[in-house]
Coordinates of C-alpha atoms and ligand atoms in Angstrom, one line a residue:
M413 CA 23.0 2.9 -18.9
K414 CA 22.9 2.4 -15.1
N415 CA 20.2 4.3 -13.1
K416 CA 17.9 4.7 -16.1
N417 CA 15.0 5.4 -13.7
T418 CA 16.9 8.3 -12.1
D419 CA 15.0 11.6 -12.1
P420 CA 17.8 14.0 -13.0
M421 CA 16.2 16.8 -11.0
Q422 CA 16.2 14.8 -7.8
G423 CA 18.9 12.2 -8.2
H424 CA 16.8 9.5 -6.5
R425 CA 15.7 6.3 -8.0
A426 CA 12.3 4.8 -6.8
R427 CA 12.8 1.7 -4.7
K428 CA 10.3 -1.1 -4.9
R429 CA 11.5 -2.4 -1.6
F430 CA 10.3 0.7 0.1
G431 CA 7.0 0.7 -1.8
Q432 CA 7.9 4.0 -3.5
N433 CA 5.2 5.4 -5.8
F434 CA 5.7 9.2 -5.8
L435 CA 2.6 11.4 -6.3
E436 CA 3.0 13.8 -9.2
D437 CA -0.5 14.9 -10.0
Q438 CA -0.8 18.4 -8.5
G439 CA -4.6 18.4 -8.6
I440 CA -4.8 15.2 -6.5
I441 CA -2.2 16.6 -4.1
N442 CA -4.3 19.7 -3.7
A443 CA -7.4 17.6 -3.1
I444 CA -5.6 15.5 -0.4
V445 CA -4.3 18.6 1.4
R446 CA -7.8 20.3 1.2
S447 CA -9.4 17.3 2.9
I448 CA -6.8 17.3 5.6
G449 CA -7.1 21.1 6.2
P450 CA -3.8 21.6 8.0
K451 CA -3.6 24.5 10.5
A452 CA -0.5 26.2 12.0
A453 CA -1.1 24.9 15.5
D454 CA -1.7 21.3 14.4
N455 CA 0.7 18.5 15.7
L456 CA 1.1 17.1 12.2
V457 CA 3.3 14.2 11.2
E458 CA 3.7 12.7 7.7
I459 CA 4.8 9.1 7.3
G460 CA 6.8 8.4 4.2
P461 CA 7.2 11.9 2.7
G462 CA 9.3 10.6 -0.2
K463 CA 10.5 13.6 -2.1
G464 CA 8.1 15.9 -0.4
A465 CA 5.2 16.0 -2.8
I466 CA 2.5 16.3 -0.1
T467 CA 4.9 17.8 2.5
A468 CA 5.5 20.9 0.3
Q469 CA 1.8 21.8 0.5
L470 CA 1.2 20.8 4.1
I471 CA 4.2 22.7 5.5
E472 CA 2.9 26.0 4.0
S473 CA 0.0 25.8 6.5
C474 CA 1.8 24.0 9.3
P475 CA 5.5 24.9 9.4
S476 CA 6.2 22.9 12.6
M477 CA 5.2 19.6 10.9
Q478 CA 7.4 16.5 11.2
V479 CA 8.1 13.5 9.0
V480 CA 9.1 9.9 9.5
E481 CA 11.0 8.5 6.5
L482 CA 12.8 5.1 6.3
D483 CA 14.8 5.6 3.1
R484 CA 18.0 7.4 4.2
D485 CA 18.8 8.5 0.6
L486 CA 15.7 10.7 0.7
I487 CA 16.8 12.6 3.8
P488 CA 19.2 15.1 2.0
I489 CA 16.6 15.8 -0.6
L490 CA 14.0 16.7 2.2
L491 CA 16.5 18.6 4.2
A492 CA 17.5 20.8 1.2
Q493 CA 13.9 21.3 0.1
F494 CA 12.6 22.4 3.5
A495 CA 15.7 24.1 4.9
I496 CA 13.9 27.4 5.4
Y497 CA 11.6 25.8 7.9
N498 CA 13.4 25.9 11.3
D499 CA 10.9 23.7 13.1
F500 CA 10.7 21.0 10.4
R501 CA 12.0 17.7 11.8
I502 CA 12.9 14.4 10.1
H503 CA 12.8 11.1 11.9
Q504 CA 14.8 8.7 9.8
T505 CA 13.3 5.4 10.9
D506 CA 10.8 2.6 10.3
A507 CA 7.3 4.0 11.1
L508 CA 6.2 0.5 12.2
K509 CA 8.7 0.7 15.1
F510 CA 8.5 4.4 15.8
D511 CA 7.1 5.6 19.1
F512 CA 4.6 8.1 18.0
G513 CA 3.8 8.7 21.6
Q514 CA 6.9 10.8 22.0
L515 CA 5.5 13.4 19.6
A516 CA 2.2 13.8 21.3
T517 CA 0.3 14.6 24.5
P518 CA -3.4 14.2 25.1
E519 CA -3.6 18.0 24.8
R520 CA -1.8 18.0 21.5
P521 CA -2.8 14.8 19.8
L522 CA -1.3 13.9 16.4
R523 CA -2.7 14.4 13.0
V524 CA -1.1 11.7 10.9
V525 CA -0.8 11.8 7.1
G526 CA 0.7 9.3 4.7
N527 CA 0.8 8.0 1.2
L528 CA 1.9 4.6 2.5
P529 CA 3.6 1.6 1.1
Y530 CA 0.7 -0.8 0.6
N531 CA 2.4 -3.8 2.2
I532 CA 2.7 -2.1 5.6
S533 CA -0.6 -0.2 5.6
T534 CA -2.7 -2.5 7.9
P535 CA 0.0 -3.2 10.5
L536 CA 0.8 0.5 10.5
I537 CA -2.8 1.5 11.1
F538 CA -3.0 -0.9 14.1
H539 CA 0.3 0.4 15.4
L540 CA -1.0 3.9 15.3
L541 CA -4.4 3.0 16.8
S542 CA -2.4 1.5 19.8
F543 CA -1.5 5.1 20.8
G544 CA -5.2 5.7 21.5
E545 CA -6.1 9.3 22.5
L546 CA -2.7 10.6 21.3
I547 CA -4.0 10.4 17.7
A548 CA -6.5 13.0 16.6
D549 CA -7.0 11.8 13.0
M550 CA -5.3 10.0 10.1
H551 CA -5.5 10.5 6.4
F552 CA -4.0 7.7 4.3
M553 CA -3.6 6.9 0.7
L554 CA -4.1 3.1 0.5
Q555 CA -4.8 0.5 -2.0
K556 CA -8.5 1.0 -2.9
E557 CA -9.4 -2.6 -1.9
V558 CA -8.1 -1.9 1.6
V559 CA -10.1 1.4 1.9
L560 CA -13.3 -0.5 0.8
R561 CA -12.6 -3.1 3.5
L562 CA -12.0 -0.5 6.2
A563 CA -15.2 1.4 5.3
A564 CA -17.6 -1.6 4.6
G565 CA -20.7 -2.3 6.6
P566 CA -22.8 -5.5 7.1
G567 CA -23.9 -7.2 4.0
D568 CA -21.1 -5.7 1.9
K569 CA -18.7 -8.3 0.3
N570 CA -15.8 -6.2 1.6
Y571 CA -17.1 -6.3 5.2
G572 CA -14.9 -8.4 7.5
R573 CA -12.6 -8.5 10.4
L574 CA -10.6 -5.4 9.3
S575 CA -13.9 -3.4 9.0
V576 CA -15.3 -4.4 12.4
M577 CA -12.1 -4.0 14.4
T578 CA -11.3 -0.6 12.8
Q579 CA -14.8 0.7 13.1
Y580 CA -14.8 -0.4 16.8
V581 CA -12.2 2.3 17.5
C582 CA -12.7 4.9 14.7
Q583 CA -15.0 6.6 12.4
V584 CA -13.9 5.6 8.8
E585 CA -14.6 7.8 5.8
N586 CA -13.7 6.7 2.2
L587 CA -12.9 10.2 0.7
F588 CA -12.0 9.7 -3.0
E589 CA -10.2 7.5 -5.4
V590 CA -6.8 8.1 -6.9
P591 CA -6.0 6.5 -10.3
P592 CA -2.5 5.0 -11.1
E593 CA -1.7 7.8 -13.6
C594 CA -1.2 10.2 -10.6
F595 CA 2.0 8.5 -9.6
N596 CA 5.5 7.9 -10.8
P597 CA 6.2 5.0 -11.1
R598 CA 2.5 3.9 -11.5
P599 CA 1.2 1.3 -9.1
K600 CA -0.6 -1.7 -10.5
V601 CA -3.7 -1.1 -8.3
D602 CA -6.2 1.7 -7.8
S603 CA -5.7 3.8 -4.7
A604 CA -8.1 5.8 -2.4
I605 CA -7.9 8.3 0.4
V606 CA -9.3 7.3 3.7
R607 CA -9.9 9.4 6.9
L608 CA -9.8 7.6 10.2
T609 CA -10.9 9.5 13.3
P610 CA -10.4 7.6 16.6
Y611 CA -13.5 8.0 18.8
R612 CA -13.1 10.1 21.9
T613 CA -16.2 8.2 23.2
Q614 CA -16.8 4.9 21.6
P615 CA -20.4 4.2 20.6
F616 CA -20.1 0.5 21.6
V617 CA -17.8 -0.7 24.3
A618 CA -16.7 -4.3 24.8
A619 CA -16.0 -5.3 28.4
H620 CA -13.1 -7.3 27.1
P621 CA -11.7 -5.9 23.8
D622 CA -9.3 -8.9 23.4
K623 CA -12.4 -11.2 23.5
L624 CA -14.2 -9.1 21.0
A625 CA -11.2 -9.4 18.7
K626 CA -11.1 -13.2 19.1
L627 CA -14.9 -13.4 18.5
V628 CA -14.7 -11.4 15.3
K629 CA -11.7 -13.4 14.1
T630 CA -13.4 -16.7 14.8
A631 CA -16.8 -15.6 13.3
F632 CA -15.1 -14.6 10.0
A633 CA -12.7 -17.6 9.8
Q634 CA -14.8 -19.1 7.1
R635 CA -17.1 -16.6 5.5
R636 CA -19.5 -19.1 3.9
K637 CA -20.2 -20.9 7.1
T638 CA -22.9 -20.0 9.7
L639 CA -22.1 -18.4 13.0
R640 CA -22.8 -21.7 14.7
N641 CA -20.2 -23.5 12.6
N642 CA -17.5 -20.9 13.1
L643 CA -18.2 -20.0 16.7
K644 CA -17.9 -23.6 17.9
N645 CA -14.2 -23.2 17.3
L646 CA -14.0 -20.6 20.1
D647 CA -12.6 -23.4 22.2
E648 CA -14.1 -22.2 25.4
E649 CA -16.9 -23.6 27.6
L650 CA -19.7 -21.4 26.1
D651 CA -23.4 -22.1 25.6
L652 CA -23.9 -20.7 22.1
E653 CA -27.5 -22.1 21.9
A654 CA -28.5 -19.9 24.9
L655 CA -27.6 -16.7 23.0
D656 CA -30.2 -14.3 21.8
I657 CA -29.0 -14.5 18.2
D658 CA -29.9 -16.6 15.1
L659 CA -26.9 -18.9 14.8
T660 CA -27.7 -19.7 11.1
R661 CA -26.7 -16.2 10.2
R662 CA -23.3 -15.5 8.7
A663 CA -20.6 -13.3 10.1
E664 CA -21.0 -10.7 7.3
S665 CA -24.6 -10.0 8.4
L666 CA -23.8 -8.8 11.9
S667 CA -23.3 -5.1 12.8
L668 CA -20.5 -3.8 15.0
E669 CA -23.2 -3.3 17.7
E670 CA -24.2 -6.9 17.5
Y671 CA -20.6 -8.1 17.8
V672 CA -20.1 -6.0 20.8
N673 CA -23.4 -7.2 22.4
L674 CA -22.4 -10.8 21.7
S675 CA -19.0 -10.3 23.2
N676 CA -20.5 -8.7 26.3
T677 CA -23.0 -11.6 26.7
L678 CA -20.3 -14.2 26.4
W679 CA -17.7 -12.4 28.5
P680 CA -19.5 -10.0 30.8
Ligands
SAH2038 N1 4.5 10.6 0.2 C1 5.3 10.6 -1.0 C2 6.0 9.2 -1.2 C3 5.1 8.0 -1.3 S1 6.0 6.5 -1.5 C4 4.5 10.9 -2.2 O1 3.2 10.8 -2.1 O2 5.0 11.2 -3.3 C5 6.0 5.8 0.1 C6 7.1 6.4 1.0 O3 7.1 5.7 2.2 C7 8.5 6.3 0.5 O4 9.2 7.6 0.7 C8 9.2 5.2 1.3 O5 10.6 5.4 1.4 C9 8.5 5.4 2.6 N2 8.5 4.3 3.5 C10 8.4 3.0 3.1 N3 8.4 2.1 4.2 C11 8.4 3.0 5.3 C12 8.4 2.7 6.7 N4 8.4 1.5 7.2 N5 8.5 3.8 7.5 C13 8.6 5.1 7.0 N6 8.6 5.3 5.7 C14 8.5 4.3 4.8

């Protein structure tokens, strides 16, 4: 009774280690592809295509799409399924280490799609954002909690460092939820689709983005504490009392604009 999880049609057993939850609900797959709106001329790359559930729909509109898949046992399945597409390319590697820059130019920025393993989702988003103008947009299936955090604004209990630092560089849209029943095997958590669109022109610009990152990290270190109590740990010679901001406020009440202004006042 070995391999009792094996799908006889595909001969591949889902691996926990690779965060494999394969989408099976055709209605949801259609909804995802509709919100992406793939076009033939797009420079489209899917991360973690698995057995090709989303790929099969995307490739009909965009035959030159590429995929990045870590699990080498899935490669023959993908090759067989998409053999008729001459331009289809598979990169068998870890997306966290992959140089996405090699696939794109500023004139042909990437459109990225992925139903991602939840454990790598935030590092992968930051890895992709590091390619800047080479990314046109990204559509991800993520754990619902993560999407709520990415999209949250001031005052929301999900608002935090991830929200501020992501919204600093992209527009974030929480598109729709996807329940566990849509997958096989079923994940233990709810999922949601998010669209991230890096700004061509950022609405608020920090003179020193590394300082902004440090400020936001320090401000949110202890959510219950006031700005004064958190920011005194910035361990720099800064006159906080001279700032034009109420230091009894909490980190979760400040907007992105306020964080950027604060950063630019402290580190012009
Ligand atoms: N997109 C498919 C599969 C989702 S499961 C579907 O919706 O059905 C997640 C996929 O990501 C699996 O195929 C898994 O092998 C792949 N994967 C996991 N870690 C990865 C990594 N670091 N880089 C690239 N692919 C990865």
